[in-house]
XYZ file of C-alpha atoms in Angstrom:
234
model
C 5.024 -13.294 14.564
C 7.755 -15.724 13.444
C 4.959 -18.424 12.030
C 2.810 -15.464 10.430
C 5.969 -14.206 9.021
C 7.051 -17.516 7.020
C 3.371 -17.987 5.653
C 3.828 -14.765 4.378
C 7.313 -15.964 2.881
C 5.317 -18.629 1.302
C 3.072 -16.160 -0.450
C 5.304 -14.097 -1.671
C 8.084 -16.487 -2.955
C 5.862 -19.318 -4.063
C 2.176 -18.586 -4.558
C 2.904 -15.050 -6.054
C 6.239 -15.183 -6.734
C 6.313 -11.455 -6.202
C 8.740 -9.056 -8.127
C 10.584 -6.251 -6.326
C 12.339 -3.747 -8.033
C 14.346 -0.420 -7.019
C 14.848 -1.952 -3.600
C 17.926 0.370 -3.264
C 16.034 3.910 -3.966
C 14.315 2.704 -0.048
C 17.105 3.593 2.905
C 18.570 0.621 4.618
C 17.445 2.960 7.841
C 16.016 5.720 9.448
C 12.341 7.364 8.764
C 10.904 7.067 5.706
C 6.966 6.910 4.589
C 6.370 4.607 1.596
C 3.907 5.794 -0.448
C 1.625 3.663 -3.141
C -1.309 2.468 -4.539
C -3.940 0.524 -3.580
C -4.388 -2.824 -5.521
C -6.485 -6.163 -5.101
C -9.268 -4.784 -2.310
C -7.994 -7.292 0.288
C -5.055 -5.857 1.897
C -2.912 -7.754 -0.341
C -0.596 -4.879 -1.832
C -0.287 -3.871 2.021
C 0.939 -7.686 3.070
C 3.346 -7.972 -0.035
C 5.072 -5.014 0.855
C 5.625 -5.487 4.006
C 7.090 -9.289 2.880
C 9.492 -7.172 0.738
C 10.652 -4.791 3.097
C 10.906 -8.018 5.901
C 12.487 -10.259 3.204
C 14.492 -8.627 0.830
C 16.396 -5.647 2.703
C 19.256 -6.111 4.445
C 19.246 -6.088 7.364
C 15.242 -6.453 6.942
C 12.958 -3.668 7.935
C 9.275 -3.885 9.380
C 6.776 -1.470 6.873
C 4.269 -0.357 9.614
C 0.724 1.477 8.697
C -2.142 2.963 9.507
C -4.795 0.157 8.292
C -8.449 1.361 7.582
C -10.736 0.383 10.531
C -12.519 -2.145 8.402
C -9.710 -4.324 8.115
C -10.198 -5.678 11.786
C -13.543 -7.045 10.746
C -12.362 -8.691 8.041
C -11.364 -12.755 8.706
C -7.999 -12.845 9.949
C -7.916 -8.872 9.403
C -7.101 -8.256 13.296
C -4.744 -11.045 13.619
C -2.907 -9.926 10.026
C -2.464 -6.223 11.876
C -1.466 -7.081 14.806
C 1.193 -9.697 14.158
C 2.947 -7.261 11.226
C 3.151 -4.314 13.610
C 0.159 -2.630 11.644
C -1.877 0.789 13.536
C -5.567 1.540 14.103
C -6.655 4.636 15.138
C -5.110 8.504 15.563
C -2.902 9.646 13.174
C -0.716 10.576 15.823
C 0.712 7.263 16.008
C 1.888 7.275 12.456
C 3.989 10.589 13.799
C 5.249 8.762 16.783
C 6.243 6.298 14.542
C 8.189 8.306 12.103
C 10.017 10.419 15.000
C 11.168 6.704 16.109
C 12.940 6.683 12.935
C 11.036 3.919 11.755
C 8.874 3.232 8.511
C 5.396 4.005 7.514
C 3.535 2.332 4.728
C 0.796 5.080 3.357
C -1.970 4.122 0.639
C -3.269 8.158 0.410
C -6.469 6.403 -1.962
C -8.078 5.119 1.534
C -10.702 2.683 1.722
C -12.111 4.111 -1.880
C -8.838 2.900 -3.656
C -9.037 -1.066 -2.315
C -12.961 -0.413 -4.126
C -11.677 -0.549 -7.618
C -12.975 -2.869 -9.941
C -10.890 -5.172 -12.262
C -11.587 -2.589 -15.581
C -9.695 0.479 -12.856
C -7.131 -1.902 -11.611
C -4.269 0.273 -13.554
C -6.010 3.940 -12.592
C -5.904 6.138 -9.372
C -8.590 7.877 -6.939
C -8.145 10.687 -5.212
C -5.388 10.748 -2.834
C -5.778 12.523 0.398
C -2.785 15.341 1.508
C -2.161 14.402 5.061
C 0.786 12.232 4.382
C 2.509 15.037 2.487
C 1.968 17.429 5.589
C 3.555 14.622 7.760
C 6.484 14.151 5.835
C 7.353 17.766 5.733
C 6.573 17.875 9.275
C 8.841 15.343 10.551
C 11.293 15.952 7.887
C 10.580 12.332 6.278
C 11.667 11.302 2.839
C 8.640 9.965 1.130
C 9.770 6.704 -1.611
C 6.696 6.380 -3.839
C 5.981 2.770 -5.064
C 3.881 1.429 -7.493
C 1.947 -2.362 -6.677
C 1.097 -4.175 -9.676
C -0.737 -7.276 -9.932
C -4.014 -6.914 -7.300
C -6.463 -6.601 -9.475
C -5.617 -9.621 -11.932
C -5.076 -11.546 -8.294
C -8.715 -10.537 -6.981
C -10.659 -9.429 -10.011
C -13.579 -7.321 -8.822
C -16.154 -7.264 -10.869
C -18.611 -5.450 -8.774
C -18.686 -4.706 -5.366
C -21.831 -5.461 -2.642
C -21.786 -2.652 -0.501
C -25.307 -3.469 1.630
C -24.053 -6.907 1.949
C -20.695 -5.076 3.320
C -23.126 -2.562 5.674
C -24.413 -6.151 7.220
C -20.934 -7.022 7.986
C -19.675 -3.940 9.248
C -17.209 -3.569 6.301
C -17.734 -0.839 3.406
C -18.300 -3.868 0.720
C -17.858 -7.222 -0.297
C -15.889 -7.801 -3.008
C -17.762 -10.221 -5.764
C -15.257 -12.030 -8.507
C -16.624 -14.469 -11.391
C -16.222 -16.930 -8.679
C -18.075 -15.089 -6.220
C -15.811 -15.468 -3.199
C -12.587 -12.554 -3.262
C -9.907 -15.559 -2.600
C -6.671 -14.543 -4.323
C -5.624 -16.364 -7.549
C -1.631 -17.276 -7.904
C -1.014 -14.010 -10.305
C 2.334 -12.312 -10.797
C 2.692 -9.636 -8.419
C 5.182 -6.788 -8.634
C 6.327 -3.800 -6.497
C 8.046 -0.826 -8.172
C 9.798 1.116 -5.556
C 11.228 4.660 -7.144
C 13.535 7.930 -5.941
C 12.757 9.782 -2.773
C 11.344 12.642 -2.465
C 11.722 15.401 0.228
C 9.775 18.438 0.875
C 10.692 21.134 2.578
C 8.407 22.579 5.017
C 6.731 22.720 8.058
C 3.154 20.947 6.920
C 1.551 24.264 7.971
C 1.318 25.391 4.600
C -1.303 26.592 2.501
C -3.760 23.786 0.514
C -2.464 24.669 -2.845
C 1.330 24.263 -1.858
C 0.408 20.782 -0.063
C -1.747 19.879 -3.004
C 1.100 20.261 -5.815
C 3.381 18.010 -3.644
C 0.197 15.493 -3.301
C 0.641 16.085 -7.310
C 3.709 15.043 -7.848
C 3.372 11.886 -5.579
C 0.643 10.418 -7.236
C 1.792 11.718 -11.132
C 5.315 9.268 -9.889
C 3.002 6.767 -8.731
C 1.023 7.054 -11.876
C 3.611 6.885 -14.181
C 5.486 3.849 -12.624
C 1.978 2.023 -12.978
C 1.882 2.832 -16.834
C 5.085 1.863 -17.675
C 4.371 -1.787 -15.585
C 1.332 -2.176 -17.097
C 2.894 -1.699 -20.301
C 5.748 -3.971 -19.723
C 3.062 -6.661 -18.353
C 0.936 -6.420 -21.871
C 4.427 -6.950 -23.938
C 3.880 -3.268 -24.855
C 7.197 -1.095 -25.862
Protein backbone atom coordinates (compact mmCIF):
# COMPACT_ATOMS: atom_id res chain seq x y z
CA UNK A 1 0.00 0.00 0.00
CA UNK A 2 2.77 2.42 1.04
CA UNK A 3 4.40 2.40 -2.76
CA UNK A 4 0.77 2.60 -4.40
CA UNK A 5 0.07 5.32 -2.02
CA UNK A 6 3.11 7.74 -3.03
CA UNK A 7 2.42 7.14 -6.88
CA UNK A 8 -0.77 8.33 -6.11
CA UNK A 9 0.93 11.40 -4.24
CA UNK A 10 2.70 11.91 -7.44
CA UNK A 11 -0.52 12.22 -9.37
CA UNK A 12 -2.17 14.29 -7.45
CA UNK A 13 0.54 16.88 -6.43
CA UNK A 14 2.49 16.87 -9.65
CA UNK A 15 0.81 15.46 -12.74
CA UNK A 16 -2.66 16.96 -11.75
CA UNK A 17 -1.85 19.20 -9.31
CA UNK A 18 -5.29 18.61 -7.88
CA UNK A 19 -7.34 21.37 -6.01
CA UNK A 20 -9.24 20.58 -2.80
CA UNK A 21 -11.51 22.82 -1.36
CA UNK A 22 -14.01 22.78 1.78
CA UNK A 23 -11.80 20.12 3.31
CA UNK A 24 -13.20 21.24 6.74
CA UNK A 25 -17.16 20.77 5.90
CA UNK A 26 -15.70 16.57 5.89
CA UNK A 27 -15.33 15.33 9.85
CA UNK A 28 -11.83 14.70 10.96
CA UNK A 29 -13.73 11.24 12.20
CA UNK A 30 -16.41 9.02 12.57
CA UNK A 31 -18.99 7.73 9.68
CA UNK A 32 -19.62 9.69 6.99
CA UNK A 33 -20.62 8.73 3.14
CA UNK A 34 -19.13 11.14 0.57
CA UNK A 35 -21.23 11.66 -2.07
CA UNK A 36 -20.25 12.97 -5.85
CA UNK A 37 -20.08 12.79 -9.30
CA UNK A 38 -18.69 10.75 -11.65
CA UNK A 39 -15.97 12.36 -13.92
CA UNK A 40 -13.21 11.12 -16.49
CA UNK A 41 -14.68 7.26 -17.12
CA UNK A 42 -11.50 5.74 -15.62
CA UNK A 43 -11.86 5.72 -11.99
CA UNK A 44 -9.95 8.81 -11.80
CA UNK A 45 -12.41 11.12 -9.68
CA UNK A 46 -12.58 7.87 -7.35
CA UNK A 47 -8.46 7.73 -6.99
CA UNK A 48 -8.18 11.63 -6.49
CA UNK A 49 -10.41 11.58 -3.75
CA UNK A 50 -9.25 9.13 -1.98
CA UNK A 51 -5.48 11.00 -2.42
CA UNK A 52 -7.31 13.95 -0.75
CA UNK A 53 -8.86 12.36 2.01
CA UNK A 54 -5.21 10.19 2.54
CA UNK A 55 -3.19 13.41 1.95
CA UNK A 56 -4.70 16.39 3.03
CA UNK A 57 -6.74 15.57 6.38
CA UNK A 58 -5.28 15.48 9.43
CA UNK A 59 -4.76 12.94 10.77
CA UNK A 60 -5.46 11.35 7.11
CA UNK A 61 -8.48 9.24 6.50
CA UNK A 62 -8.90 6.18 4.01
CA UNK A 63 -12.26 7.02 1.50
CA UNK A 64 -13.42 3.36 0.99
CA UNK A 65 -16.19 2.33 -1.84
CA UNK A 66 -18.15 0.15 -3.42
CA UNK A 67 -16.35 0.02 -7.04
CA UNK A 68 -18.51 -1.21 -10.06
CA UNK A 69 -17.58 -4.86 -10.91
CA UNK A 70 -16.00 -3.77 -14.14
CA UNK A 71 -13.30 -2.04 -12.58
CA UNK A 72 -11.44 -5.41 -11.71
CA UNK A 73 -11.14 -6.10 -15.40
CA UNK A 74 -9.79 -3.09 -16.14
CA UNK A 75 -5.56 -3.00 -16.23
CA UNK A 76 -4.43 -2.42 -12.87
CA UNK A 77 -8.29 -2.08 -11.86
CA UNK A 78 -7.96 -5.09 -9.21
CA UNK A 79 -4.68 -4.09 -7.93
CA UNK A 80 -5.96 -0.11 -7.70
CA UNK A 81 -9.04 -1.66 -5.37
CA UNK A 82 -7.44 -3.68 -3.45
CA UNK A 83 -4.43 -1.69 -2.31
CA UNK A 84 -6.87 1.61 -1.45
CA UNK A 85 -9.18 -0.49 0.70
CA UNK A 86 -11.87 -0.33 -2.20
CA UNK A 87 -15.27 -3.13 -2.00
CA UNK A 88 -16.77 -5.47 -4.60
CA UNK A 89 -19.79 -7.04 -4.11
CA UNK A 90 -23.03 -6.82 -1.46
CA UNK A 91 -24.02 -3.71 -0.36
CA UNK A 92 -23.89 -4.98 2.96
CA UNK A 93 -20.36 -4.29 3.24
CA UNK A 94 -20.74 -0.62 2.60
CA UNK A 95 -23.14 -0.90 5.97
CA UNK A 96 -20.54 -2.80 7.84
CA UNK A 97 -18.37 -0.25 6.91
CA UNK A 98 -20.27 2.74 8.02
CA UNK A 99 -21.30 1.03 11.51
CA UNK A 100 -17.28 0.79 11.87
CA UNK A 101 -17.42 4.43 11.89
CA UNK A 102 -15.47 4.64 8.92
CA UNK A 103 -15.93 6.42 5.42
CA UNK A 104 -17.69 5.55 2.29
CA UNK A 105 -17.07 7.13 -1.05
CA UNK A 106 -20.60 6.85 -3.14
CA UNK A 107 -20.86 7.89 -6.99
CA UNK A 108 -25.06 7.27 -6.96
CA UNK A 109 -24.60 7.84 -11.25
CA UNK A 110 -23.12 4.06 -11.38
CA UNK A 111 -21.39 2.72 -14.23
CA UNK A 112 -23.76 5.09 -16.63
CA UNK A 113 -22.15 8.30 -15.07
CA UNK A 114 -18.17 7.21 -15.81
CA UNK A 115 -20.07 6.83 -19.73
CA UNK A 116 -20.28 10.50 -20.29
CA UNK A 117 -18.81 11.98 -23.14
CA UNK A 118 -16.55 15.13 -23.16
CA UNK A 119 -19.79 17.56 -24.48
CA UNK A 120 -21.75 15.98 -20.73
CA UNK A 121 -18.63 16.27 -18.73
CA UNK A 122 -20.37 19.27 -16.57
CA UNK A 123 -24.11 17.41 -16.48
CA UNK A 124 -25.58 14.57 -14.26
CA UNK A 125 -27.44 11.06 -14.86
CA UNK A 126 -29.69 9.65 -12.85
CA UNK A 127 -28.64 8.93 -9.44
CA UNK A 128 -29.82 5.85 -7.75
CA UNK A 129 -31.58 6.24 -3.89
CA UNK A 130 -29.88 3.50 -2.03
CA UNK A 131 -27.22 5.63 -0.53
CA UNK A 132 -29.83 8.01 0.89
CA UNK A 133 -31.67 4.94 2.58
CA UNK A 134 -28.21 3.95 4.06
CA UNK A 135 -27.41 7.09 5.48
CA UNK A 136 -30.66 7.45 7.25
CA UNK A 137 -30.30 3.98 8.25
CA UNK A 138 -27.10 4.10 9.97
CA UNK A 139 -27.58 7.59 10.99
CA UNK A 140 -24.60 8.80 8.56
CA UNK A 141 -24.00 12.37 7.59
CA UNK A 142 -23.77 12.43 3.87
CA UNK A 143 -20.90 15.51 2.58
CA UNK A 144 -21.75 15.95 -1.11
CA UNK A 145 -18.71 16.82 -3.36
CA UNK A 146 -18.39 17.96 -6.63
CA UNK A 147 -15.09 16.47 -9.01
CA UNK A 148 -14.12 18.74 -11.64
CA UNK A 149 -11.66 18.19 -14.23
CA UNK A 150 -12.31 14.28 -15.66
CA UNK A 151 -13.60 14.95 -18.61
CA UNK A 152 -10.97 17.63 -19.93
CA UNK A 153 -8.34 14.82 -18.39
CA UNK A 154 -9.93 11.85 -20.53
CA UNK A 155 -12.02 13.47 -23.21
CA UNK A 156 -14.51 10.91 -24.47
CA UNK A 157 -15.57 11.42 -27.55
CA UNK A 158 -17.50 8.31 -28.10
CA UNK A 159 -17.60 5.28 -26.38
CA UNK A 160 -17.13 1.39 -27.99
CA UNK A 161 -19.40 -0.57 -26.12
CA UNK A 162 -19.08 -4.12 -28.34
CA UNK A 163 -15.44 -3.63 -28.18
CA UNK A 164 -16.12 -3.25 -24.19
CA UNK A 165 -18.67 -6.60 -24.39
CA UNK A 166 -15.27 -8.42 -25.83
CA UNK A 167 -13.46 -7.34 -22.84
CA UNK A 168 -15.86 -7.95 -20.28
CA UNK A 169 -16.16 -4.19 -19.45
CA UNK A 170 -19.42 -2.05 -20.40
CA UNK A 171 -17.17 0.14 -23.01
CA UNK A 172 -14.06 1.39 -24.12
CA UNK A 173 -13.54 4.74 -23.89
CA UNK A 174 -12.19 6.32 -27.45
CA UNK A 175 -10.37 10.02 -27.15
CA UNK A 176 -8.91 11.96 -30.35
CA UNK A 177 -5.97 9.91 -29.51
CA UNK A 178 -7.72 6.78 -29.38
CA UNK A 179 -6.25 5.28 -26.22
CA UNK A 180 -8.26 6.80 -22.67
CA UNK A 181 -4.63 7.67 -21.03
CA UNK A 182 -5.13 10.72 -18.81
CA UNK A 183 -3.74 14.12 -19.96
CA UNK A 184 -1.98 16.43 -17.06
CA UNK A 185 -5.38 18.68 -16.66
CA UNK A 186 -6.28 20.68 -13.57
CA UNK A 187 -8.30 18.67 -11.38
CA UNK A 188 -10.46 19.96 -8.54
CA UNK A 189 -12.63 18.53 -5.70
CA UNK A 190 -15.36 20.70 -4.13
CA UNK A 191 -16.30 19.20 -0.89
CA UNK A 192 -19.63 21.13 0.65
CA UNK A 193 -21.96 21.08 4.11
CA UNK A 194 -23.33 17.85 5.47
CA UNK A 195 -26.33 16.77 5.29
CA UNK A 196 -28.37 14.49 7.67
CA UNK A 197 -31.62 12.83 7.25
CA UNK A 198 -33.65 11.68 9.61
CA UNK A 199 -35.12 8.38 9.25
CA UNK A 200 -35.10 4.90 9.29
CA UNK A 201 -34.49 4.21 5.24
CA UNK A 202 -37.84 2.36 5.38
CA UNK A 203 -39.59 5.12 3.98
CA UNK A 204 -41.76 5.61 1.19
CA UNK A 205 -40.05 6.25 -2.62
CA UNK A 206 -41.20 9.77 -2.81
CA UNK A 207 -39.71 10.79 0.69
CA UNK A 208 -36.28 8.93 -0.30
CA UNK A 209 -36.49 10.47 -3.73
CA UNK A 210 -36.69 14.30 -2.52
CA UNK A 211 -33.59 13.63 -0.29
CA UNK A 212 -31.90 11.88 -3.56
CA UNK A 213 -33.10 15.56 -4.84
CA UNK A 214 -31.46 17.58 -2.84
CA UNK A 215 -28.12 15.58 -3.03
CA UNK A 216 -27.68 15.75 -6.51
CA UNK A 217 -29.37 19.64 -6.95
CA UNK A 218 -25.95 20.40 -4.17
CA UNK A 219 -23.91 18.37 -6.32
CA UNK A 220 -25.25 20.11 -9.33
CA UNK A 221 -24.89 23.40 -8.28
CA UNK A 222 -21.25 23.10 -6.91
CA UNK A 223 -20.43 21.77 -10.55
CA UNK A 224 -21.94 25.04 -12.16
CA UNK A 225 -20.40 27.39 -10.16
CA UNK A 226 -16.70 25.38 -10.89
CA UNK A 227 -17.35 25.22 -14.25
CA UNK A 228 -18.02 28.75 -14.26
CA UNK A 229 -15.06 29.75 -12.30
CA UNK A 230 -12.89 27.36 -14.72
CA UNK A 231 -14.28 29.36 -18.04
CA UNK A 232 -13.32 32.90 -16.23
CA UNK A 233 -17.13 33.26 -16.00
CA UNK A 234 -18.58 35.67 -13.03
Amino acid sequence: MGVFFSMLKLMYEKYFSVEAHGLHHVPPRGRVMLVGNHSGGVALDGAMVIASMFLEMDPPRLAQGMVEKFINKMPFGSQWSTRCGQLTGLPEHAERLLRDDRMLMVFPEGARGTAKLFKERYTLVQFGTGFVRLAMRTKTPIVPFAFLGGGEAVPTIANAYTLGKMLGVPYVPITPWGVALPLPAKLEVHYTAPMLFEGTGSEEDDVVFGYVERVKSRIAETMELGRRRRKGES
